[in-house]
PDB file of C-alpha atoms in Angstrom:
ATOM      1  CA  UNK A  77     -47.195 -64.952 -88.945  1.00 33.00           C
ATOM      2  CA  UNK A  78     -45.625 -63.225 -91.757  1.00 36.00           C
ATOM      3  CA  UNK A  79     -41.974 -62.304 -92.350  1.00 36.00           C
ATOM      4  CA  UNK A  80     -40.666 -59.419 -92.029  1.00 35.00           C
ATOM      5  CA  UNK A  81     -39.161 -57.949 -95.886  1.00 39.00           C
ATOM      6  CA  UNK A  82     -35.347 -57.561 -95.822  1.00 35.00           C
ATOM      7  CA  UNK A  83     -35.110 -53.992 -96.281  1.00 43.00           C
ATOM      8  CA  UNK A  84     -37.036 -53.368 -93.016  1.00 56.00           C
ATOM      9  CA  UNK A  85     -34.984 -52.788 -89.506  1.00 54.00           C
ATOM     10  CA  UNK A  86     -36.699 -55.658 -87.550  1.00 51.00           C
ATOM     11  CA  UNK A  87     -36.024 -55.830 -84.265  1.00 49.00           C
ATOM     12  CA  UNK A  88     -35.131 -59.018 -82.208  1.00 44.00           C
ATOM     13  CA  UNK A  89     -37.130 -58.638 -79.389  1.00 52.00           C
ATOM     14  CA  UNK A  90     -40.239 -57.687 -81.715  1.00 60.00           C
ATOM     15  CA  UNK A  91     -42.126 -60.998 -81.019  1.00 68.00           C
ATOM     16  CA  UNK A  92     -41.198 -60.779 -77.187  1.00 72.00           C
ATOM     17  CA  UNK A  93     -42.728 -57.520 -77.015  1.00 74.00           C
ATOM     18  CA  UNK A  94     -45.712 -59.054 -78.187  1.00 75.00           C
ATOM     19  CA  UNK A  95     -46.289 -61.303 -75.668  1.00 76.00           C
ATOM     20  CA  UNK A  96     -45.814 -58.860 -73.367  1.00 80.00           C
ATOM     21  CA  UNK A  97     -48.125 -57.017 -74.618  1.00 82.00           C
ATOM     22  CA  UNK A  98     -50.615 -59.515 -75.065  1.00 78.00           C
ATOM     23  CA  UNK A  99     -49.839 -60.468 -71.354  1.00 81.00           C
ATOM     24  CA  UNK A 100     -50.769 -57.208 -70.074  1.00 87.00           C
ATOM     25  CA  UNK A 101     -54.282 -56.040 -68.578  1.00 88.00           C
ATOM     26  CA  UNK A 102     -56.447 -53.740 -70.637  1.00 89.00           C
ATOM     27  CA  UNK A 103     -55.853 -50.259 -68.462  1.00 93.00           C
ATOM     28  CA  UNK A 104     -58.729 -47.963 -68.524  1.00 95.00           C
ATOM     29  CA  UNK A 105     -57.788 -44.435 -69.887  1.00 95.00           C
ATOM     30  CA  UNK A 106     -60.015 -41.995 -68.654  1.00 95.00           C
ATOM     31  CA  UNK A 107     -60.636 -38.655 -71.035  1.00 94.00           C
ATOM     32  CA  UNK A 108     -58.122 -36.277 -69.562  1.00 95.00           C
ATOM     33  CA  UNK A 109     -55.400 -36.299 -71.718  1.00 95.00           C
ATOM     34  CA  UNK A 110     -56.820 -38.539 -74.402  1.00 97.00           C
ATOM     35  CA  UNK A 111     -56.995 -38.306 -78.257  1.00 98.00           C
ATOM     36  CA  UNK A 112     -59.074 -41.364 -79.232  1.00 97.00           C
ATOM     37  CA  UNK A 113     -58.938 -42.491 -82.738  1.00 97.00           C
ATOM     38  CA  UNK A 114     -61.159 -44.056 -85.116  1.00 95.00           C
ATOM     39  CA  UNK A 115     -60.719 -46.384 -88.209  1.00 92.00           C
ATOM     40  CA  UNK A 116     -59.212 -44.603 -90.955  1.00 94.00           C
ATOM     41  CA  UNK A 117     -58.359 -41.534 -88.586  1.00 96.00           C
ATOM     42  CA  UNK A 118     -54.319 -40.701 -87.367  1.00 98.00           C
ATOM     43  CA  UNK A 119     -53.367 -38.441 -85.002  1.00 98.00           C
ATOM     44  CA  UNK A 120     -49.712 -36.828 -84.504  1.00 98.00           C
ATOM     45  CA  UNK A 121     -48.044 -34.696 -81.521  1.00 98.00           C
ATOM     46  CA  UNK A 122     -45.308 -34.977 -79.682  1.00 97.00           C
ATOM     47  CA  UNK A 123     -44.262 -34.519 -75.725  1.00 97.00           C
ATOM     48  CA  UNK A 124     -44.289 -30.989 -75.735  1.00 96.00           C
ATOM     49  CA  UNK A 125     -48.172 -31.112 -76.393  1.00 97.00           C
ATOM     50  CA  UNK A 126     -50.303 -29.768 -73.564  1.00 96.00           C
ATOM     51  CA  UNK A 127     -53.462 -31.210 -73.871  1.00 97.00           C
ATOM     52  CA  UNK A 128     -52.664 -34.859 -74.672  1.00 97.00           C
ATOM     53  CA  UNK A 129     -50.363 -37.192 -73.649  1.00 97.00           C
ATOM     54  CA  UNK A 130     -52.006 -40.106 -74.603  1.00 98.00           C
ATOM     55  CA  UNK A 131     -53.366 -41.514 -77.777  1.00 98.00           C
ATOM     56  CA  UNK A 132     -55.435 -44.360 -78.417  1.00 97.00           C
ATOM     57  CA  UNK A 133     -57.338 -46.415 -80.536  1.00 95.00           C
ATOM     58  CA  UNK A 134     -59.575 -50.133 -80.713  1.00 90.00           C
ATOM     59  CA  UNK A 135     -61.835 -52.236 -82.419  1.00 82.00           C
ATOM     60  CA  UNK A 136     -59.302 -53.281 -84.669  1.00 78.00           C
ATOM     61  CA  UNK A 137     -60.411 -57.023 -85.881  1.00 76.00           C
ATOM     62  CA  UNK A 138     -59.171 -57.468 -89.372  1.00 77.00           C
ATOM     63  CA  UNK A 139     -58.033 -54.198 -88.805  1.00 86.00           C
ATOM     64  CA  UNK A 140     -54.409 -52.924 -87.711  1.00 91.00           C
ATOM     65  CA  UNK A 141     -53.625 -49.726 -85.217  1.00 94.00           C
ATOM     66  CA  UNK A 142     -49.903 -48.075 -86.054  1.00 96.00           C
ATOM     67  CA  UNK A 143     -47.735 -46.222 -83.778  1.00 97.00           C
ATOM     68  CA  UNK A 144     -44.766 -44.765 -85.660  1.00 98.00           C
ATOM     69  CA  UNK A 145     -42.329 -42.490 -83.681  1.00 97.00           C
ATOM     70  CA  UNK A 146     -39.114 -40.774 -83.830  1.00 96.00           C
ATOM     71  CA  UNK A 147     -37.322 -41.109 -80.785  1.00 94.00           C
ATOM     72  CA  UNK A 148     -35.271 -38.106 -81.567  1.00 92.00           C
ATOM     73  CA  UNK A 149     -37.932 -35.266 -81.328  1.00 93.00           C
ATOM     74  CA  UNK A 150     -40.560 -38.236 -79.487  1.00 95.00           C
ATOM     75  CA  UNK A 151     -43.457 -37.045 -82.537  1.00 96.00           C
ATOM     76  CA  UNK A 152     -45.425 -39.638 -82.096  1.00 98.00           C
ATOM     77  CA  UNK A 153     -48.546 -40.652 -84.649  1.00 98.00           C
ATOM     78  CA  UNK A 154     -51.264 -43.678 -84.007  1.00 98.00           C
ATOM     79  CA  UNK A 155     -53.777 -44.265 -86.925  1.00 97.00           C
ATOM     80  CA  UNK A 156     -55.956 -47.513 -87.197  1.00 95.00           C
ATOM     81  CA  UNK A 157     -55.437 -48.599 -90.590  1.00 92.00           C
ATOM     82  CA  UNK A 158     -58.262 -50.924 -92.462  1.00 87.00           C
ATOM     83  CA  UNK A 159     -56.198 -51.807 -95.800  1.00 87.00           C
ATOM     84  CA  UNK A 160     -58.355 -49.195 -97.991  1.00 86.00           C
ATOM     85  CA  UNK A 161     -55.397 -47.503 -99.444  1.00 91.00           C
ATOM     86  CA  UNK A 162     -52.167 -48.803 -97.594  1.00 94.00           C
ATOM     87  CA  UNK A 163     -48.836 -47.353 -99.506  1.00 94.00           C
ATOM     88  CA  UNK A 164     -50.590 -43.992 -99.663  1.00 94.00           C
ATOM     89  CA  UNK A 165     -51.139 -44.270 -95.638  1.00 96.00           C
ATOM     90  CA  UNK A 166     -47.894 -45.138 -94.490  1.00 97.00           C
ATOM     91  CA  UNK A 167     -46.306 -42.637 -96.867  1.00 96.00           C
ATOM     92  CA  UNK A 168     -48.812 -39.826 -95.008  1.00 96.00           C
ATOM     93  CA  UNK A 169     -47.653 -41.230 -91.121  1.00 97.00           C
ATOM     94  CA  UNK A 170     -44.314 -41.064 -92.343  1.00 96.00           C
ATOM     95  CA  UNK A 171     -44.615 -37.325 -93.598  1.00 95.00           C
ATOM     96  CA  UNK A 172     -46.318 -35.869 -90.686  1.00 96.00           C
ATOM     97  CA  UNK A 173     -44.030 -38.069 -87.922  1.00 95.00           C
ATOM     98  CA  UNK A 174     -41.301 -36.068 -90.041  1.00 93.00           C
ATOM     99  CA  UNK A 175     -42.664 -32.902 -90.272  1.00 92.00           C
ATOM    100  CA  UNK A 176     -41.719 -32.687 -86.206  1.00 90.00           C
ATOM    101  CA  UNK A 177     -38.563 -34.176 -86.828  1.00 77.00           C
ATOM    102  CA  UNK A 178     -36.352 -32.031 -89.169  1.00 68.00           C
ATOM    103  CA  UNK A 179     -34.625 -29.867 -86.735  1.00 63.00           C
ATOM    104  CA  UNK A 180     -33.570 -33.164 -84.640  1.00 55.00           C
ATOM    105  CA  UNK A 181     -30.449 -34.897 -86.078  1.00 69.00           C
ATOM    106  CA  UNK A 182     -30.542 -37.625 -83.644  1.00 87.00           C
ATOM    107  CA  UNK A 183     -33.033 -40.567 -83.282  1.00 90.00           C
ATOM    108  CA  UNK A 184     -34.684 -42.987 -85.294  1.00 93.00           C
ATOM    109  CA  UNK A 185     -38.063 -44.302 -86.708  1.00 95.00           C
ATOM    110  CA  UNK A 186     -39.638 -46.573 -84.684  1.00 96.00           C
ATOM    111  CA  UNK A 187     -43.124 -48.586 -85.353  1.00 96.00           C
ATOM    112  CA  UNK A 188     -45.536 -50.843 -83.474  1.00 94.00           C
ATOM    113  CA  UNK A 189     -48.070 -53.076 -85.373  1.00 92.00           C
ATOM    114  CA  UNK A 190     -50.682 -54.398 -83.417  1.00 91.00           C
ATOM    115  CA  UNK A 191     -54.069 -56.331 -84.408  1.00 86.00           C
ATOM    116  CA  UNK A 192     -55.892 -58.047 -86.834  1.00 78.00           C
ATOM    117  CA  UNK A 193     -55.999 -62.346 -86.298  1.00 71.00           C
ATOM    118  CA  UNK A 194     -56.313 -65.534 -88.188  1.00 70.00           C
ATOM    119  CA  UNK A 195     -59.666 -64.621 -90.327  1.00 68.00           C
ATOM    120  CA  UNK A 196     -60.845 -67.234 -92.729  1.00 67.00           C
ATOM    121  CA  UNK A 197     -60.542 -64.585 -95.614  1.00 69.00           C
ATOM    122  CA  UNK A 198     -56.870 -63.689 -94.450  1.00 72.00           C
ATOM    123  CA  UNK A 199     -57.784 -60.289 -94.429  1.00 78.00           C
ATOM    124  CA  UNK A 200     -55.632 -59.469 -91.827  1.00 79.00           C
ATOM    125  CA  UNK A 201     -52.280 -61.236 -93.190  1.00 87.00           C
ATOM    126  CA  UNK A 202     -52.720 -59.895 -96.261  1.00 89.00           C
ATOM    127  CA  UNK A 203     -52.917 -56.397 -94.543  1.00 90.00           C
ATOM    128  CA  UNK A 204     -49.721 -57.145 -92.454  1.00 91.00           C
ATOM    129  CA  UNK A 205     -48.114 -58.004 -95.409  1.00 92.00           C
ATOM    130  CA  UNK A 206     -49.427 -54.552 -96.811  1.00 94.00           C
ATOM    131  CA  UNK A 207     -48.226 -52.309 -93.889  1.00 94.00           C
ATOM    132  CA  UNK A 208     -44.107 -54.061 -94.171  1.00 95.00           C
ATOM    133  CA  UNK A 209     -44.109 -53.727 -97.504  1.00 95.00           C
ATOM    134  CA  UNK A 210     -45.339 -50.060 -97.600  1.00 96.00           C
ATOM    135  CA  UNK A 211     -42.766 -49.729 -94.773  1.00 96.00           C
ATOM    136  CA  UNK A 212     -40.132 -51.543 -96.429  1.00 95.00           C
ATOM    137  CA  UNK A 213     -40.645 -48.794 -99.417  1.00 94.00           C
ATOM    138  CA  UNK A 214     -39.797 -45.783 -97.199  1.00 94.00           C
ATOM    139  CA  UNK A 215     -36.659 -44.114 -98.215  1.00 93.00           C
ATOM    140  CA  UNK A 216     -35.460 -43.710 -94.294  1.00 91.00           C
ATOM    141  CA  UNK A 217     -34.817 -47.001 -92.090  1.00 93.00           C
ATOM    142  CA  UNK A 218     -38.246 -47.842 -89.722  1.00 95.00           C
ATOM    143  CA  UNK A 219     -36.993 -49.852 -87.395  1.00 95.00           C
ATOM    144  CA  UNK A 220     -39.904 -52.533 -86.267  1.00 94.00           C
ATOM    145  CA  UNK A 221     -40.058 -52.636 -82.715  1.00 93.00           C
ATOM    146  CA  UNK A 222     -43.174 -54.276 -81.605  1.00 90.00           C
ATOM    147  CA  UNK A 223     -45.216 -56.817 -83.820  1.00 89.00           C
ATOM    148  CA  UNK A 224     -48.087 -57.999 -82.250  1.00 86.00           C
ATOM    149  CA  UNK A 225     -50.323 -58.818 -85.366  1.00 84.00           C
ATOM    150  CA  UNK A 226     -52.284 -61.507 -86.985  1.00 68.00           C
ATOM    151  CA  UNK A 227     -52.619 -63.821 -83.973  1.00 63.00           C
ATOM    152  CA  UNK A 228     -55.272 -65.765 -82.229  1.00 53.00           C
ATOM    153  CA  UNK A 229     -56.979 -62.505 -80.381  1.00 53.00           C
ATOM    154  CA  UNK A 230     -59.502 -59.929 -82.180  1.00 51.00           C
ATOM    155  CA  UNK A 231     -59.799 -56.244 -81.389  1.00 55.00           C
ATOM    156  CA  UNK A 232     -56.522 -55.839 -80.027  1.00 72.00           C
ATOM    157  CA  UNK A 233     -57.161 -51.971 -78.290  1.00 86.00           C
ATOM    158  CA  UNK A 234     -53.835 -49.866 -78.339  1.00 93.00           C
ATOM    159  CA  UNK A 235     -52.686 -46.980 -76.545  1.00 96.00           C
ATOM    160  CA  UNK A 236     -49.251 -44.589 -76.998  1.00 97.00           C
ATOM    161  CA  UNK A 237     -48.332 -42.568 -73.912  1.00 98.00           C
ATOM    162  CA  UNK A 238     -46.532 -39.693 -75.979  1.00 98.00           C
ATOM    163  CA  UNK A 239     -44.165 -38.565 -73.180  1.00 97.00           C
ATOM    164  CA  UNK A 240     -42.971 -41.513 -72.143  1.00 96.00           C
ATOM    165  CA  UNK A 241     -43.667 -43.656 -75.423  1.00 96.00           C
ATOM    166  CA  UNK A 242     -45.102 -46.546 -73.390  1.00 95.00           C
ATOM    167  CA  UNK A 243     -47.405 -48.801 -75.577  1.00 94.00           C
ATOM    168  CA  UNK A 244     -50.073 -50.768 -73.600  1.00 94.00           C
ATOM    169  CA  UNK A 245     -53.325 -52.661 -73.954  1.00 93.00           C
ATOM    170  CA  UNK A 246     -56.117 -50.131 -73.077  1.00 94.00           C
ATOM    171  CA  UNK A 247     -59.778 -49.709 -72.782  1.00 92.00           C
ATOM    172  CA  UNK A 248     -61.803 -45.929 -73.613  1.00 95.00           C
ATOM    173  CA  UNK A 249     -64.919 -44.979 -71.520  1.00 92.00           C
ATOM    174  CA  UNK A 250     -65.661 -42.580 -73.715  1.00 92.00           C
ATOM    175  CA  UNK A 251     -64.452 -42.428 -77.711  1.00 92.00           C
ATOM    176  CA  UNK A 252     -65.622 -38.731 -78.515  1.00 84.00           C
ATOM    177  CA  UNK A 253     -66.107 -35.776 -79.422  1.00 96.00           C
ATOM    178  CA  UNK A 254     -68.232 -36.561 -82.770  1.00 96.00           C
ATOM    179  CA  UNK A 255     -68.482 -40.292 -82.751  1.00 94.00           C
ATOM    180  CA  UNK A 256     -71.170 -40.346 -84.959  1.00 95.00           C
ATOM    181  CA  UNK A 257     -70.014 -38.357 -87.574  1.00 97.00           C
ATOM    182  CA  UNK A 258     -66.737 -39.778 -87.652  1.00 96.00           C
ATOM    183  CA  UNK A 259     -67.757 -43.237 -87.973  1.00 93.00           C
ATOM    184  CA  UNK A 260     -70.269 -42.014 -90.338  1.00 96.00           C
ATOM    185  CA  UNK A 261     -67.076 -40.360 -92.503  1.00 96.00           C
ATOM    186  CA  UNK A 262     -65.566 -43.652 -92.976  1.00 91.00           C
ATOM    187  CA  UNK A 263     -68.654 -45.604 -93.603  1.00 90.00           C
ATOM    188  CA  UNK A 264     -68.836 -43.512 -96.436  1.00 93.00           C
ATOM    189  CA  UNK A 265     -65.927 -43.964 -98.421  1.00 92.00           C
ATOM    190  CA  UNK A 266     -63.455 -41.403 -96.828  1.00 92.00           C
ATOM    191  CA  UNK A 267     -59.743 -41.797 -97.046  1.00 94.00           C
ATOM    192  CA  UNK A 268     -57.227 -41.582 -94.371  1.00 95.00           C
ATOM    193  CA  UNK A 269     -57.582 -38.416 -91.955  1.00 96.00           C
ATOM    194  CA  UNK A 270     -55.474 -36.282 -89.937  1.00 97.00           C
ATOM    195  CA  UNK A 271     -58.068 -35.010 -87.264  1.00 98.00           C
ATOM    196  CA  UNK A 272     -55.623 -33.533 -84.919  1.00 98.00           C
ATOM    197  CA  UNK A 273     -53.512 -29.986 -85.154  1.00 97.00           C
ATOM    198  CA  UNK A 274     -50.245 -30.480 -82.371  1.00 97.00           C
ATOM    199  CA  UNK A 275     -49.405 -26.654 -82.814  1.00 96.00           C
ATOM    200  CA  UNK A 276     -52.672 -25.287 -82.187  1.00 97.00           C
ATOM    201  CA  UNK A 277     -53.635 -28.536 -79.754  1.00 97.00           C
ATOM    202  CA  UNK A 278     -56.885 -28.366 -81.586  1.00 97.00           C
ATOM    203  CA  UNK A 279     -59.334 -31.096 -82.768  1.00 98.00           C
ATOM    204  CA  UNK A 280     -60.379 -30.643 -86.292  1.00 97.00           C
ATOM    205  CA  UNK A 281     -63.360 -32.731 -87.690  1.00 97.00           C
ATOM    206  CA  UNK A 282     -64.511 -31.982 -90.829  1.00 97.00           C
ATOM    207  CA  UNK A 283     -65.969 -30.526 -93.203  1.00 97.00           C
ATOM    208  CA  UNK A 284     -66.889 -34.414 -94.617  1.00 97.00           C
ATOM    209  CA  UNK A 285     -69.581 -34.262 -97.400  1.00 96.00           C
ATOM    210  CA  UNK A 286     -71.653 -37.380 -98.810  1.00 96.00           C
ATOM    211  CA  UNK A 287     -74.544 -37.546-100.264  1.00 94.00           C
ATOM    212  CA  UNK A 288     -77.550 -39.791 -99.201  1.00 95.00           C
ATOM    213  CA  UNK A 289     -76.261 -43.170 -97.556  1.00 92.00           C
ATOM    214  CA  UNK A 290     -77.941 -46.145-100.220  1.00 92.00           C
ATOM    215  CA  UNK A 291     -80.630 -48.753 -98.840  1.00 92.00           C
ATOM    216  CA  UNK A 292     -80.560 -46.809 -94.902  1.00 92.00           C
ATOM    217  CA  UNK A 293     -84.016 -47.846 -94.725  1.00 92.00           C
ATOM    218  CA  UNK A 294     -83.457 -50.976 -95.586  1.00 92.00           C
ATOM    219  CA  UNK A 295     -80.628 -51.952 -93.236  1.00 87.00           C
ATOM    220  CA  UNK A 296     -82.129 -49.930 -90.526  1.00 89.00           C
ATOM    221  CA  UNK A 297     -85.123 -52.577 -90.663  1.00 91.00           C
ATOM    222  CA  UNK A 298     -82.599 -55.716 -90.532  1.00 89.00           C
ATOM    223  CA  UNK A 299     -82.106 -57.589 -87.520  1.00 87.00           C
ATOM    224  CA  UNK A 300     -78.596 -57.614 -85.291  1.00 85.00           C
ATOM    225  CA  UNK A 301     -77.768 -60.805 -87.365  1.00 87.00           C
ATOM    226  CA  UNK A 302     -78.146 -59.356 -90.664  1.00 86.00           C
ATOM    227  CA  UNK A 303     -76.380 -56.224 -90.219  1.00 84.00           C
ATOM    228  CA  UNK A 304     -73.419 -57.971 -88.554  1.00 80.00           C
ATOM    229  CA  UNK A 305     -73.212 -60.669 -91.404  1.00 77.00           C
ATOM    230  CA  UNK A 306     -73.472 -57.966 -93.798  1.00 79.00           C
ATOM    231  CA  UNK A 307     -71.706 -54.622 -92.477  1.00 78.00           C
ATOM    232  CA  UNK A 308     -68.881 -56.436 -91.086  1.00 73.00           C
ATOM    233  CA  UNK A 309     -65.634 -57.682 -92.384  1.00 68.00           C
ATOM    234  CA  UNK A 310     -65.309 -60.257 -89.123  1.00 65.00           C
ATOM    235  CA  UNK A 311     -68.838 -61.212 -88.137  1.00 61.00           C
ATOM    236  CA  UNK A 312     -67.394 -63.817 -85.560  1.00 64.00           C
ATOM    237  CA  UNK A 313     -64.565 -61.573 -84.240  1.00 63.00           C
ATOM    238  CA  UNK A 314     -66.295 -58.173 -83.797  1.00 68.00           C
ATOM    239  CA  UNK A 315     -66.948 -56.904 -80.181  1.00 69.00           C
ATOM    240  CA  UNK A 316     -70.235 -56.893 -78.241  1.00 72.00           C
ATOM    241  CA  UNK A 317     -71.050 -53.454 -79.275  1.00 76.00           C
ATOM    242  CA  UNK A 318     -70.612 -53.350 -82.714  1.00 80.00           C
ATOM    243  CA  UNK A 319     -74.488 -53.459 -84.173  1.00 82.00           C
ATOM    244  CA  UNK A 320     -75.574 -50.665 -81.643  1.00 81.00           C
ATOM    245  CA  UNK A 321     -72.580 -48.948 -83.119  1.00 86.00           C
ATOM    246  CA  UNK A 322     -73.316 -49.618 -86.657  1.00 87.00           C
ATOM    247  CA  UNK A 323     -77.251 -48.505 -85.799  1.00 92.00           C
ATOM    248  CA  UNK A 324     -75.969 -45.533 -84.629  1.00 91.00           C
ATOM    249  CA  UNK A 325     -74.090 -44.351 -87.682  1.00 92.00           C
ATOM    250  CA  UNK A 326     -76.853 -45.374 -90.209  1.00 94.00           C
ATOM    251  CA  UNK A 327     -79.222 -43.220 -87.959  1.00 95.00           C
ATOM    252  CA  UNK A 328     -76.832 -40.399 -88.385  1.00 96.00           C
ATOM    253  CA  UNK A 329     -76.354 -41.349 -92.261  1.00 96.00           C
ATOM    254  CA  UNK A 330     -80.171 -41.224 -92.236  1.00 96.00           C
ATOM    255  CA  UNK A 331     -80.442 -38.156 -90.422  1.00 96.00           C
ATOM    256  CA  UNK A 332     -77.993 -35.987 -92.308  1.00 97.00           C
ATOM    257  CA  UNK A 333     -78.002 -37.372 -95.870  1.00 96.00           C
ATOM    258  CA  UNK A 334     -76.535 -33.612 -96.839  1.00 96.00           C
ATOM    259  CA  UNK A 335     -73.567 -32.978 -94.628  1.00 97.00           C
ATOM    260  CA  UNK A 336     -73.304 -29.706 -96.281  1.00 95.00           C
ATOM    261  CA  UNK A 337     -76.405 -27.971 -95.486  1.00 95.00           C
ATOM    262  CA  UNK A 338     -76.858 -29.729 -92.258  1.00 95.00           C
ATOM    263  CA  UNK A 339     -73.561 -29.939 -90.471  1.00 96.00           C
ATOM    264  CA  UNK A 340     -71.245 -27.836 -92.472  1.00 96.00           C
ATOM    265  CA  UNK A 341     -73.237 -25.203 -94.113  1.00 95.00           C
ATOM    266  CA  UNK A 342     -70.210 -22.698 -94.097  1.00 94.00           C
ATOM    267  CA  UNK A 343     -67.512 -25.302 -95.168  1.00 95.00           C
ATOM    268  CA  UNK A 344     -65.673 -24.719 -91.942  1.00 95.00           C
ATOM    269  CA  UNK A 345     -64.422 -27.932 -89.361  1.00 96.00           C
ATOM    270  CA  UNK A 346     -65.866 -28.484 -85.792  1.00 96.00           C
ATOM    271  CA  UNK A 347     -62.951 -27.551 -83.889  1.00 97.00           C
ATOM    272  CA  UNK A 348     -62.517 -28.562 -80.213  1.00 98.00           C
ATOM    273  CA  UNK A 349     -59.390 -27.813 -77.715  1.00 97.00           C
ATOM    274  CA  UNK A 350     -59.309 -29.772 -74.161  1.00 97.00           C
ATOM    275  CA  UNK A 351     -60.836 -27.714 -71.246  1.00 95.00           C
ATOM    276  CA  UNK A 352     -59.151 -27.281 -67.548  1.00 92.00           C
ATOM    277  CA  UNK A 353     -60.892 -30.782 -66.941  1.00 92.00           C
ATOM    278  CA  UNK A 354     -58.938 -32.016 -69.685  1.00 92.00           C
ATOM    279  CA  UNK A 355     -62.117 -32.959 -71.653  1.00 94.00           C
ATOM    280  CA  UNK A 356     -62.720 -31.816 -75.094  1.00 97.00           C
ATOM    281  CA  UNK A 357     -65.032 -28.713 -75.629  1.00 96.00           C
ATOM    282  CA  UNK A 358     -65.929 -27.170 -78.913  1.00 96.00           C
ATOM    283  CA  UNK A 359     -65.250 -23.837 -80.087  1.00 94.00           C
ATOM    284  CA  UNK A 360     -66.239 -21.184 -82.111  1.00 77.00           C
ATOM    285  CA  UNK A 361     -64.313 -20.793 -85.758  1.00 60.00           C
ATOM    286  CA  UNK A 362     -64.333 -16.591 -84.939  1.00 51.00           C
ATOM    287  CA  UNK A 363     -62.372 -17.502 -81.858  1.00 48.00           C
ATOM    288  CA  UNK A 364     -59.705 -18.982 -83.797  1.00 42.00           C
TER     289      UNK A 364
END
């Protein structure tokens, strides 16, 4: 497991927090409440927020899933990084954890790094080794609380209780709104994205544009075994649904190669805001 760089605030108990962590059940989180993110996705809020206290995030196999918060004003962001851009991430989780922050002259930064394992193409170390540095780089002190990466387990699944800033080993039921096009977003090309507006408590997705997705046809033919040795960067780690996931988003790719006329003909995002059930309905843009 990697070091952590000298300019970084590591914490002792780091690695024992780990095996905690690792030593803990998965707990199912149920939708109420829940902002589940996807790869390449981060989310930020903070205990005040009424309409989730919990974000949340899996699948991460080479992958790693960030929780940075300040314990002053409790703003709390989770993304699930994938090493596509690294320094320019962290220096976006740091800005928008801060953002909530300014008026609090007490606290400190805090971050969890969890995921990723021992991959024959080190993909995974080498991101670990991304994420400190970029961390390391940060004019303010992050303090490392919980590292919990590059081990023997894949798809480490994460989850932040914002209120009470509880990180635990969870399990989602149900990973919308918009799973489709969000996957289909990153499988695309797209950078990092904030999907989530605290001060309105709205979910923003979109307006993503790509043109038509090369060889669909092709890989939509290919058999589970191709498209996992192929579409994956951890054939051997990746979790039982990850070809019907894969299938899915090509479908969409296939079905919308022009996001623009099809999903976003008037350039505005597909806003949602949790209902009295807690569950996320969509609303109008005029309603706004």
């Amino acid at each position: 497991t990697p070091e952590c760089e000298p300019g970084m605030r590591a914490e002792l108990p780091g690695e024992e927090k780990a095996k905690l962590l690792r030593s803990q059940p998965a707990q199912i989180v149920e939708p109420k409440g829940l902002l589940y993110v996807q790869q390449r996705e981060f989310a930020v809020t903070t205990p005040k927020d009424g309409s989730v206290s919990i974000l949340g995030s899996d699948d991460a196999t080479t992958c790693h899933i960030v929780v940075l918060r300040h314990t002053g004003s409790g703003a709390t962001c989770l993304t699930h990084c994938d090493g596509s851009d690294t320094e320019a991430e962290v220096s976006l989780i740091m800005s928008s954890v801060k953002s909530f922050s300014n008026s609090t002259g007490c606290g400190r930064l805090e971050v969890h790094l969890v995921g990723g394992f021992n991959d024959d193409r080190q993909l995974s170390q080498k991101l670990t080794n991304q994420l400190l540095r970029a961390f390391d780089l940060q004019p303010e002190d992050v303090h490392l609380v919980t590292f919990c990466v590059t081990g023997k387990k894949e798809n480490d699944p994460l989850a932040v209780n914002v209120k009470t800033a509880e990180i635990f080993p969870a399990t989602f039921p149900e990973k919308g709104p918009d799973e489709d096009l969000r996957s289909a977003h990153v499988l695309t090309g797209a950078p990092l994205t904030n999907i989530y507006d605290a001060k309105t408590e709205q979910l923003r997705i979109g307006p993503y544009f790509w043109g038509p997705f090369p060889h669909v046809d092709f890989w939509l033919e290919q058999d589970d075994a191709q498209i996992l040795q192929n579409l994956s960067t951890s054939p051997l780690a990746e979790p039982p649904h990850f070809v019907s996931h894969i299938r899915s988003t090509l479908t969409f790719l296939k079905e919308h190669p022009f996001p623009s006329r099809s999903l976003f003909p008037d350039r505005k995002p597909r806003i949602y805001k949790k209902n009295e059930e807690g569950l996320w309905e969509q609303v109008c843009s005029d309603k706004i």
